[in-house]
Short mmCIF file of C-alpha atoms in Angstrom, two decimals:
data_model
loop_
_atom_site.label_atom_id
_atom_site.label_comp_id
_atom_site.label_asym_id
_atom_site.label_seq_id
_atom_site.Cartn_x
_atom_site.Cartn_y
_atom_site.Cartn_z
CA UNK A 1 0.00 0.00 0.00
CA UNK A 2 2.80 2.56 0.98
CA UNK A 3 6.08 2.28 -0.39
CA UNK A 4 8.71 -0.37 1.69
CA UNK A 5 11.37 1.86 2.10
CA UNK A 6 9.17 4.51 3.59
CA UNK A 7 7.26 2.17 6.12
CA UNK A 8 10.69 0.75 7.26
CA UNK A 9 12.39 4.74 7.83
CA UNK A 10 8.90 5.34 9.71
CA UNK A 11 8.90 1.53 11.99
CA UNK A 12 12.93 2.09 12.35
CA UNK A 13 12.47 5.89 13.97
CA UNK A 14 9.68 4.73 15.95
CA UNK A 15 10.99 1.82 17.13
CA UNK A 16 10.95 2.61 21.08
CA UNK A 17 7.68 3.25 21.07
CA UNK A 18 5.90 0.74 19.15
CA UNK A 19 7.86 -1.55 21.93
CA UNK A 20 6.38 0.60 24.36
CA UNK A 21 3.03 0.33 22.64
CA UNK A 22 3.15 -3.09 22.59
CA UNK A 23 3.92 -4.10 26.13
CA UNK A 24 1.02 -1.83 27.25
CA UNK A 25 -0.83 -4.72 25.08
CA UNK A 26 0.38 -6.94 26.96
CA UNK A 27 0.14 -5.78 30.48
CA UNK A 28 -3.90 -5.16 29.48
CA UNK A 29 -4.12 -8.62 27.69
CA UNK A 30 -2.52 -9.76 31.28
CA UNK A 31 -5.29 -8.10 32.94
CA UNK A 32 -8.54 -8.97 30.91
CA UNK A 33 -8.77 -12.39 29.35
CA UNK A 34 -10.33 -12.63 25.93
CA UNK A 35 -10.04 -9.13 25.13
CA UNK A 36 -6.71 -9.29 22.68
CA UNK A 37 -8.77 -8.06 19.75
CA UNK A 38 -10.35 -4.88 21.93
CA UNK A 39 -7.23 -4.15 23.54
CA UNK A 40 -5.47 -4.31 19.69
CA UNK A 41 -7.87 -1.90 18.48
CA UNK A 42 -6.95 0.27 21.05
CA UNK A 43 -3.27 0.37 20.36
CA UNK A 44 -4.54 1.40 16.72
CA UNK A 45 -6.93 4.24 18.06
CA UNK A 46 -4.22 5.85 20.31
CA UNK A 47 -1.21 5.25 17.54
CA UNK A 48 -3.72 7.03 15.12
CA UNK A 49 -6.06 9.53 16.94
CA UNK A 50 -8.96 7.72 15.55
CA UNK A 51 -11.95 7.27 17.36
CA UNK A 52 -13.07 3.77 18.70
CA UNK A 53 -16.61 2.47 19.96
CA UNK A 54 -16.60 -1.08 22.04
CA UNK A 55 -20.23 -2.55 21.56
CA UNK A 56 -21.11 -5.34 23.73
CA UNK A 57 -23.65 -6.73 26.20
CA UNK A 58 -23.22 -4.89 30.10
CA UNK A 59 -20.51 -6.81 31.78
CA UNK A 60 -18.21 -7.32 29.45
CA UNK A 61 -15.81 -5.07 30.93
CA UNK A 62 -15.69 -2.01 28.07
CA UNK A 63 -15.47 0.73 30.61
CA UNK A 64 -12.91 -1.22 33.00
CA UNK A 65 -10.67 -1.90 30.49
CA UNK A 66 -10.63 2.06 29.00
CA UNK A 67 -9.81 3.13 32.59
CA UNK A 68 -7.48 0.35 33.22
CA UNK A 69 -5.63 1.84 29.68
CA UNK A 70 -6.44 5.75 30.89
CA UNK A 71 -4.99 4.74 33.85
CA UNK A 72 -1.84 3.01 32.63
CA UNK A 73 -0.88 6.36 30.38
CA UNK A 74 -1.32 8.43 33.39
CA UNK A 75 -4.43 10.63 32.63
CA UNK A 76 -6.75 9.28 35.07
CA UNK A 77 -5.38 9.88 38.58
CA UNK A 78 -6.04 6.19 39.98
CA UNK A 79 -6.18 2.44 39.00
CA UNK A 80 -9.44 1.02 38.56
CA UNK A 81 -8.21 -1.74 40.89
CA UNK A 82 -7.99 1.23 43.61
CA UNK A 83 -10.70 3.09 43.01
CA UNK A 84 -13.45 2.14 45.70
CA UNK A 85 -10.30 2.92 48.05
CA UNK A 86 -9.28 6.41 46.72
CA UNK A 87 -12.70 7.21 46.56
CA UNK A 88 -13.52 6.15 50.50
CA UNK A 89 -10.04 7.80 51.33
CA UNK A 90 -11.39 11.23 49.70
CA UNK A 91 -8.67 11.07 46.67
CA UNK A 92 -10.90 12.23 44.16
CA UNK A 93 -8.78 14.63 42.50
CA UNK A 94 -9.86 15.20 38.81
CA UNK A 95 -7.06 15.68 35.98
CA UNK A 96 -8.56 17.50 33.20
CA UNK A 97 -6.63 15.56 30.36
CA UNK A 98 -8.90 12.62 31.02
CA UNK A 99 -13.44 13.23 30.34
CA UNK A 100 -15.53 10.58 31.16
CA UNK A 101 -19.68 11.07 30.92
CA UNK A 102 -22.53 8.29 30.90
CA UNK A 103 -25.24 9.86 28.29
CA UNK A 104 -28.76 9.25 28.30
CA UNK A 105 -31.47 10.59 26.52
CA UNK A 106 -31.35 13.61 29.10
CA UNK A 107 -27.89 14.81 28.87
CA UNK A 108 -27.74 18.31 27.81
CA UNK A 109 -24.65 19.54 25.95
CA UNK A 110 -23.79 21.82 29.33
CA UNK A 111 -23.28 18.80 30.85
CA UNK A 112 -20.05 18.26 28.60
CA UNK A 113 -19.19 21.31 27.74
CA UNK A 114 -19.87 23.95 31.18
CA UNK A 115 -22.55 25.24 32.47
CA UNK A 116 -22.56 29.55 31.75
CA UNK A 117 -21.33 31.03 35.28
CA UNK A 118 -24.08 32.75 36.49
CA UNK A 119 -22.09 34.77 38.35
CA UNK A 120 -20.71 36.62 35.66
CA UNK A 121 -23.91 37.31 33.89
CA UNK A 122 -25.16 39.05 37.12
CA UNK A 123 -21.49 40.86 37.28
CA UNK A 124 -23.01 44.70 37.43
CA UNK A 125 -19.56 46.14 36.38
CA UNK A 126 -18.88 43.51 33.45
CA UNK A 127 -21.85 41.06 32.85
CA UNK A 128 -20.24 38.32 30.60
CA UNK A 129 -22.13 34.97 29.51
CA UNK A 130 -19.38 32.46 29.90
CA UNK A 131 -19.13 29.07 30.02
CA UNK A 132 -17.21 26.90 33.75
CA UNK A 133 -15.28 25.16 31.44
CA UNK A 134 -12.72 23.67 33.95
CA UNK A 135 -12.76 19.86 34.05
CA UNK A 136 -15.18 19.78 30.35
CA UNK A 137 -14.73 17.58 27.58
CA UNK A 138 -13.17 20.19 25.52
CA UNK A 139 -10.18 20.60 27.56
CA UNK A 140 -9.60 16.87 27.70
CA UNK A 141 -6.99 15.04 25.65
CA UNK A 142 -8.75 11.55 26.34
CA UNK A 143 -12.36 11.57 26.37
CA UNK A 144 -14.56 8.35 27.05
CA UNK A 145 -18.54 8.43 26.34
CA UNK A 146 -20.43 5.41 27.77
CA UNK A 147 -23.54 4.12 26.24
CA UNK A 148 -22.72 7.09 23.98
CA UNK A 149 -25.70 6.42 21.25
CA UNK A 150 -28.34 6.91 24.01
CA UNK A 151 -28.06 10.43 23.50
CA UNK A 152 -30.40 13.41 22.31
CA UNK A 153 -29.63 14.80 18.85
CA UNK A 154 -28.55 17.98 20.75
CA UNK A 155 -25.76 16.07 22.35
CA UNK A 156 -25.08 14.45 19.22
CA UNK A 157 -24.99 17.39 16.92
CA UNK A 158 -22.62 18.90 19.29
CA UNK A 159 -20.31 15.40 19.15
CA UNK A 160 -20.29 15.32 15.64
CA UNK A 161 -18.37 18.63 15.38
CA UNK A 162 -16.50 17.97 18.57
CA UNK A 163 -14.90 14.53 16.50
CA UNK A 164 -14.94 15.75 13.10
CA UNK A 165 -12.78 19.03 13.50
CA UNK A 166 -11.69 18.56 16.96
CA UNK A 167 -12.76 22.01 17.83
CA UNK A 168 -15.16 23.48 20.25
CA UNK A 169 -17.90 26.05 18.35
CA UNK A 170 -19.47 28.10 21.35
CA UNK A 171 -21.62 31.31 20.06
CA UNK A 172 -19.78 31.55 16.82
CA UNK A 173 -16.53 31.14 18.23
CA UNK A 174 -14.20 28.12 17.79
CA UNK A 175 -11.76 26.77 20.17
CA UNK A 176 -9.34 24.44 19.46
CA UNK A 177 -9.09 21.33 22.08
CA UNK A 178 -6.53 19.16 22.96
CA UNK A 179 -8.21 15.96 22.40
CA UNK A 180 -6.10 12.90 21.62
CA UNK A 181 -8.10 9.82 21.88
CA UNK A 182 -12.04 9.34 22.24
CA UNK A 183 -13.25 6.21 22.93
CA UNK A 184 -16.96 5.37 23.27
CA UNK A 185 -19.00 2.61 24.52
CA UNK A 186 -22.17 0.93 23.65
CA UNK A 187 -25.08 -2.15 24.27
CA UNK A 188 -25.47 -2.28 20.35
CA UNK A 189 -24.89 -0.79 17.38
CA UNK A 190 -27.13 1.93 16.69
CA UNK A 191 -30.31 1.00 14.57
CA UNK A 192 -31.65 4.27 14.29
CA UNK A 193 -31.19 6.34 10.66
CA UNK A 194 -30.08 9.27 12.44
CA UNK A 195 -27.16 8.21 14.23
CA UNK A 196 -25.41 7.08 11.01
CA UNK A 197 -23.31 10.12 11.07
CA UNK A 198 -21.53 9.84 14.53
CA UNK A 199 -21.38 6.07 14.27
CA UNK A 200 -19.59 6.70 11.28
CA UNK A 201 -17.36 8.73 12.91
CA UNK A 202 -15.93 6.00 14.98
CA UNK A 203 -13.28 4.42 12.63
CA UNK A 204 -13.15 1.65 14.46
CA UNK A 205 -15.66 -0.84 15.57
CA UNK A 206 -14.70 -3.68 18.17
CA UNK A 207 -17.70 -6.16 18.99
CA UNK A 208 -17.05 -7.70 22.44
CA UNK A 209 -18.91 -10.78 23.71
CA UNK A 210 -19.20 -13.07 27.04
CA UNK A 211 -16.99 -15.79 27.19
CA UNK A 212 -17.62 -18.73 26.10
CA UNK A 213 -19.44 -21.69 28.28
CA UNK A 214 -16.73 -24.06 28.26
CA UNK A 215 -14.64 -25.02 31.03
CA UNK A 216 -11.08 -23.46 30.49
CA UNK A 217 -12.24 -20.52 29.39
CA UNK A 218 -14.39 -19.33 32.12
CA UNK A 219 -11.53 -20.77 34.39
CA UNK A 220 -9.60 -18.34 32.70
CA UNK A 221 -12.18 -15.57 32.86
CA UNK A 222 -12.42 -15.74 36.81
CA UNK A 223 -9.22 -16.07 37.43
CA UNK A 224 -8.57 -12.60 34.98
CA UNK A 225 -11.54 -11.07 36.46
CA UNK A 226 -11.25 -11.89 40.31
CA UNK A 227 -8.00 -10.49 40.38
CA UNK A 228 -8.72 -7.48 38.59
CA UNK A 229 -12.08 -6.47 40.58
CA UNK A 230 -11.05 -7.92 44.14
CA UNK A 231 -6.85 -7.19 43.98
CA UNK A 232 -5.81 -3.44 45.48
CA UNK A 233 -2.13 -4.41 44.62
CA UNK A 234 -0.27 -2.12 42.37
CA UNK A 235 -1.49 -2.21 38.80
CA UNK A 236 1.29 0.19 37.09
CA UNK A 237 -0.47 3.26 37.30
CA UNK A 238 1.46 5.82 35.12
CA UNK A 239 3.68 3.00 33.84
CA UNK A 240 3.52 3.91 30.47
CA UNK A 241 2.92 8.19 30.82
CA UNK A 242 5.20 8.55 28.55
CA UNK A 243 3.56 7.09 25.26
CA UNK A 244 1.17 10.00 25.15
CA UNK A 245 4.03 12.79 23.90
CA UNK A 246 5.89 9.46 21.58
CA UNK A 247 2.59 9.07 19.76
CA UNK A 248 2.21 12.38 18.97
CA UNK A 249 5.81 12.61 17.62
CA UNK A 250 4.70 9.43 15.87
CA UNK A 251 2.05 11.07 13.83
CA UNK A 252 4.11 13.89 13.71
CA UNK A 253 6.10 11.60 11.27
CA UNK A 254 3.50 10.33 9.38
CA UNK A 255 2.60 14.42 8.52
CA UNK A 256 5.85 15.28 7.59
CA UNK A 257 6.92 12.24 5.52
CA UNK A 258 3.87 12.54 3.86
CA UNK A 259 3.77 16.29 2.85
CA UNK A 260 7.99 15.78 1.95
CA UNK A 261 6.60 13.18 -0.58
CA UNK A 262 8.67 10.60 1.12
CA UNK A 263 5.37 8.54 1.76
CA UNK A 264 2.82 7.92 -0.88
CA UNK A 265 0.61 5.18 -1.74
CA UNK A 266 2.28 2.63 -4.06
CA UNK A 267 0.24 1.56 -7.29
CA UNK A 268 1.90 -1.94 -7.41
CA UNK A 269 1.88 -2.66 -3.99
CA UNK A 270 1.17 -6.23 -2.40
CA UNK A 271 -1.92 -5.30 -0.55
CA UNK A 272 -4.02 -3.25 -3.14
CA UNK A 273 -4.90 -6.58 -5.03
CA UNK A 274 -6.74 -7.21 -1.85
CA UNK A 275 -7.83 -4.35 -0.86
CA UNK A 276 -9.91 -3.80 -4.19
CA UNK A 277 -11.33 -7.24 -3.75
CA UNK A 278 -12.05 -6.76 -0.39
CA UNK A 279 -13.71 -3.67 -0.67
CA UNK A 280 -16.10 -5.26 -3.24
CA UNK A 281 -17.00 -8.01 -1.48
CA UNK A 282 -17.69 -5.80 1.82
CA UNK A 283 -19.93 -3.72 -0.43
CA UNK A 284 -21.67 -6.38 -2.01
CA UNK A 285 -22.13 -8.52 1.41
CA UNK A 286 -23.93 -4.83 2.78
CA UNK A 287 -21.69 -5.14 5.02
CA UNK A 288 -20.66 -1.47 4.45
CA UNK A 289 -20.45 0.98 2.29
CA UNK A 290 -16.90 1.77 2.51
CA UNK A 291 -16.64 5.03 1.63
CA UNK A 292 -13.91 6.69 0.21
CA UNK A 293 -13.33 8.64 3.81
CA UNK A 294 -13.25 5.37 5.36
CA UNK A 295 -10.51 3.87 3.09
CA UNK A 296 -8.33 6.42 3.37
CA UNK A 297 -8.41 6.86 7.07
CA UNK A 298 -8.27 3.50 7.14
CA UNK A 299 -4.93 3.51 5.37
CA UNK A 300 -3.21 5.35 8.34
CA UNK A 301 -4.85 2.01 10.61
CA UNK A 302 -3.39 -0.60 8.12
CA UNK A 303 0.02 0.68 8.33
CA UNK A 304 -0.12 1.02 12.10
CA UNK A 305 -1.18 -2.67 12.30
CA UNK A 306 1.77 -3.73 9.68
CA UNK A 307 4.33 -1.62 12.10
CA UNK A 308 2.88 -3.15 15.25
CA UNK A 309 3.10 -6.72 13.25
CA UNK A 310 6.94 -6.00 12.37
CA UNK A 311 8.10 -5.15 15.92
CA UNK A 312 6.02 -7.92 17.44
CA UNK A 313 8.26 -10.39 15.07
CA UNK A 314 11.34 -8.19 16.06
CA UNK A 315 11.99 -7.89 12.08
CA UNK A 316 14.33 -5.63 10.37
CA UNK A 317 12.19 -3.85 8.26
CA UNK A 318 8.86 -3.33 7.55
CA UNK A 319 6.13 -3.08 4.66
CA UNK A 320 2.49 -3.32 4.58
CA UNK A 321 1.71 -6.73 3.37
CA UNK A 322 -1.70 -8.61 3.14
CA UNK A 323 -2.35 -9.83 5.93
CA UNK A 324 -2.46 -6.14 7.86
CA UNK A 325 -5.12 -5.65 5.23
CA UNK A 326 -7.61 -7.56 8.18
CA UNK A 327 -7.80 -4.94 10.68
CA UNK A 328 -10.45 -3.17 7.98
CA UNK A 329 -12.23 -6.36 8.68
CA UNK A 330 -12.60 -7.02 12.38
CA UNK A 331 -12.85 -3.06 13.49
CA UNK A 332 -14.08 -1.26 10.28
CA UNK A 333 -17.71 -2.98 9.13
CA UNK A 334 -20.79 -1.66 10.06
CA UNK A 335 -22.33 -5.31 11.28
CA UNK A 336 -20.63 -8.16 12.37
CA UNK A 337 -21.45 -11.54 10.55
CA UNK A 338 -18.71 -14.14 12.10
CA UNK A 339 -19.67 -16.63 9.22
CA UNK A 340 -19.15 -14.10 6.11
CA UNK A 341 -15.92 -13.03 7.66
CA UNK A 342 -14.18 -16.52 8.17
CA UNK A 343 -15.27 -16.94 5.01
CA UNK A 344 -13.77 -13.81 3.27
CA UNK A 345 -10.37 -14.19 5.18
CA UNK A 346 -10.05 -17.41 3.32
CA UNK A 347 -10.63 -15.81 0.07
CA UNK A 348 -9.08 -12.98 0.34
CA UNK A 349 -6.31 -15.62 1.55
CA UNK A 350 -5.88 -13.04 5.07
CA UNK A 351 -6.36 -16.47 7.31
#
């Protein structure tokens, strides 16, 4: 898809950190069994700044697992492990880097974004109608939204900006925000016609399910799962703080290469074979539309996964090959159909 030589300058100056990225993986795969493919995806939201919904039945540990990762980069002051205990001990000190609201069908966009400081409006000397935005979603560089399709089309309207320009309009006036990562959270994929728009806006999809009825796996499941809700003991909170400021230098990279001309799509690369077929069977299937948006932000998540792939293996070098090509399959369709995936993988030959 993108020229070798250019994928291997980008995975050999950002070497350090896809190691770092990758043993975050694996301290959260320690911590929640079953959930390699969510935890994956969100290696590939925070390497790319694209925006990730888990859908899943309640329980299966969606919000536990984004603190546990907040938590791990340092912008949510405790471990999830510890929080009953910082909570009883009165350490509920909020860092503004990190948002995290549960919308319903009541939320009102003040709830997010500040309530106007009534106080100032009744200021006789200099009434101003301003907005308490300490501790709001658009000062955050992390945000989390749970059950974040529940909400009115007030709150979504608002969202959809918020993600697609990742800017703050209040009154006419736009505010850039800091925001980094957004992760949201859901029981099921929205059915409705007009929340095809923000849904869309989450790149990446990861469907999460119970575990399975057999007997090693829910062996494995308590085990996992006892530890993590019963154990105070130190999780690594802060462990990995620094892989905030390294991504950012990462796609810093990708920017610069890419308006140099050093990294361009290449016509007669391995993957695009696949990629067209793919993208026609996908379409045909209704499995989604796959627009052109979609592809090419997709592009960024494809080369991510080939870099990841090539540091896991310790290689050399690094190109996008094939395989990588996947990723578009288990985060980026619009329904899940286990059977018509298997099957395309085999096709495609991405088994």
């Amino acid at each position: 898809m993108f020229t070798p030589a250019a994928v291997t300058a980008i995975y050999k100056s950002n070497r350090a950190m896809l190691d770092r990225v990758l043993d975050l993986e694996k301290a959260l795969i320690g911590r929640f069994y079953g959930m390699e493919e969510a935890v994956r995806c969100m290696m590939l939201s925070a390497m790319t700044g694209e925006a990730m919904v888990m859908i899943g039945p309640p329980g299966t540990a969606k919000s536990r697992l984004i603190r546990a990762f907040c938590s791990l980069i340092g912008v949510l002051d405790h471990d999830p492990r510890q929080q009953d205990t910082a909570t009883l001990a009165g350490a509920t000190r909020k860092d503004e880097r990190y948002f995290e609201y549960l919308l319903t069908q009541f939320t009102e966009p003040s709830e997010l974004f500040g309530y106007f400081d009534l106080s100032k409006l009744m200021d006789p000397k200099d009434p101003r109608l301003e907005r308490n935005v300490i501790g709001q979603m658009q000062r955050a560089e992390v945000v989390f939204l749970d059950e974040v399709f529940n909400a009115s089309s007030a709150i979504l309207n608002a969202l959809l900006t918020f993600m697609n320009e990742r800017k703050f309009h209040d009154r006419g006036v736009v505010y850039p925000t800091p925001l980094k990562m957004l992760f949201g959270a859901t029981n099921h994929a929205p059915r409705e016609e007009g929340l095809g728009a923000v849904y869309d806006r989450f790149l990446l999809r990861c469907r999460m399910e119970n575990a399975p009825a057999g007997h090693d796996a829910l062996s494995r499941l308590l085990s996992a799962a006892w530890t993590e809700t019963h154990s105070h003991a130190d999780a690594g909170q802060g462990h990995f703080k620094d892989l905030p400021g390294t991504l950012q230098t990462y796609r810093d990279t990708i920017e610069t290469m890419t308006t140099e001309g050093k990294l361009v799509v290449d016509p007669l690369g391995k993957a695009l074979p696949q990629l067209a077929a793919m993208v026609a069977m996908v379409r045909s299937r209704e499995l989604s539309e796959m627009s052109n948006r979609r592809l090419v932000k997709f592009s960024a998540i494809v080369l991510a996964e080939a870099l990841l792939r090539s540091a896991q293996a310790k290689a050399a070098e690094a190109e996008v090959l094939p395989r990588d090509l996947g990723v578009i399959l288990t985060y980026g369709l619009d329904q899940g159909d286990p059977g018509a995936l298997s099957k395309m993988r085999q096709e495609l030959l991405l088994a």
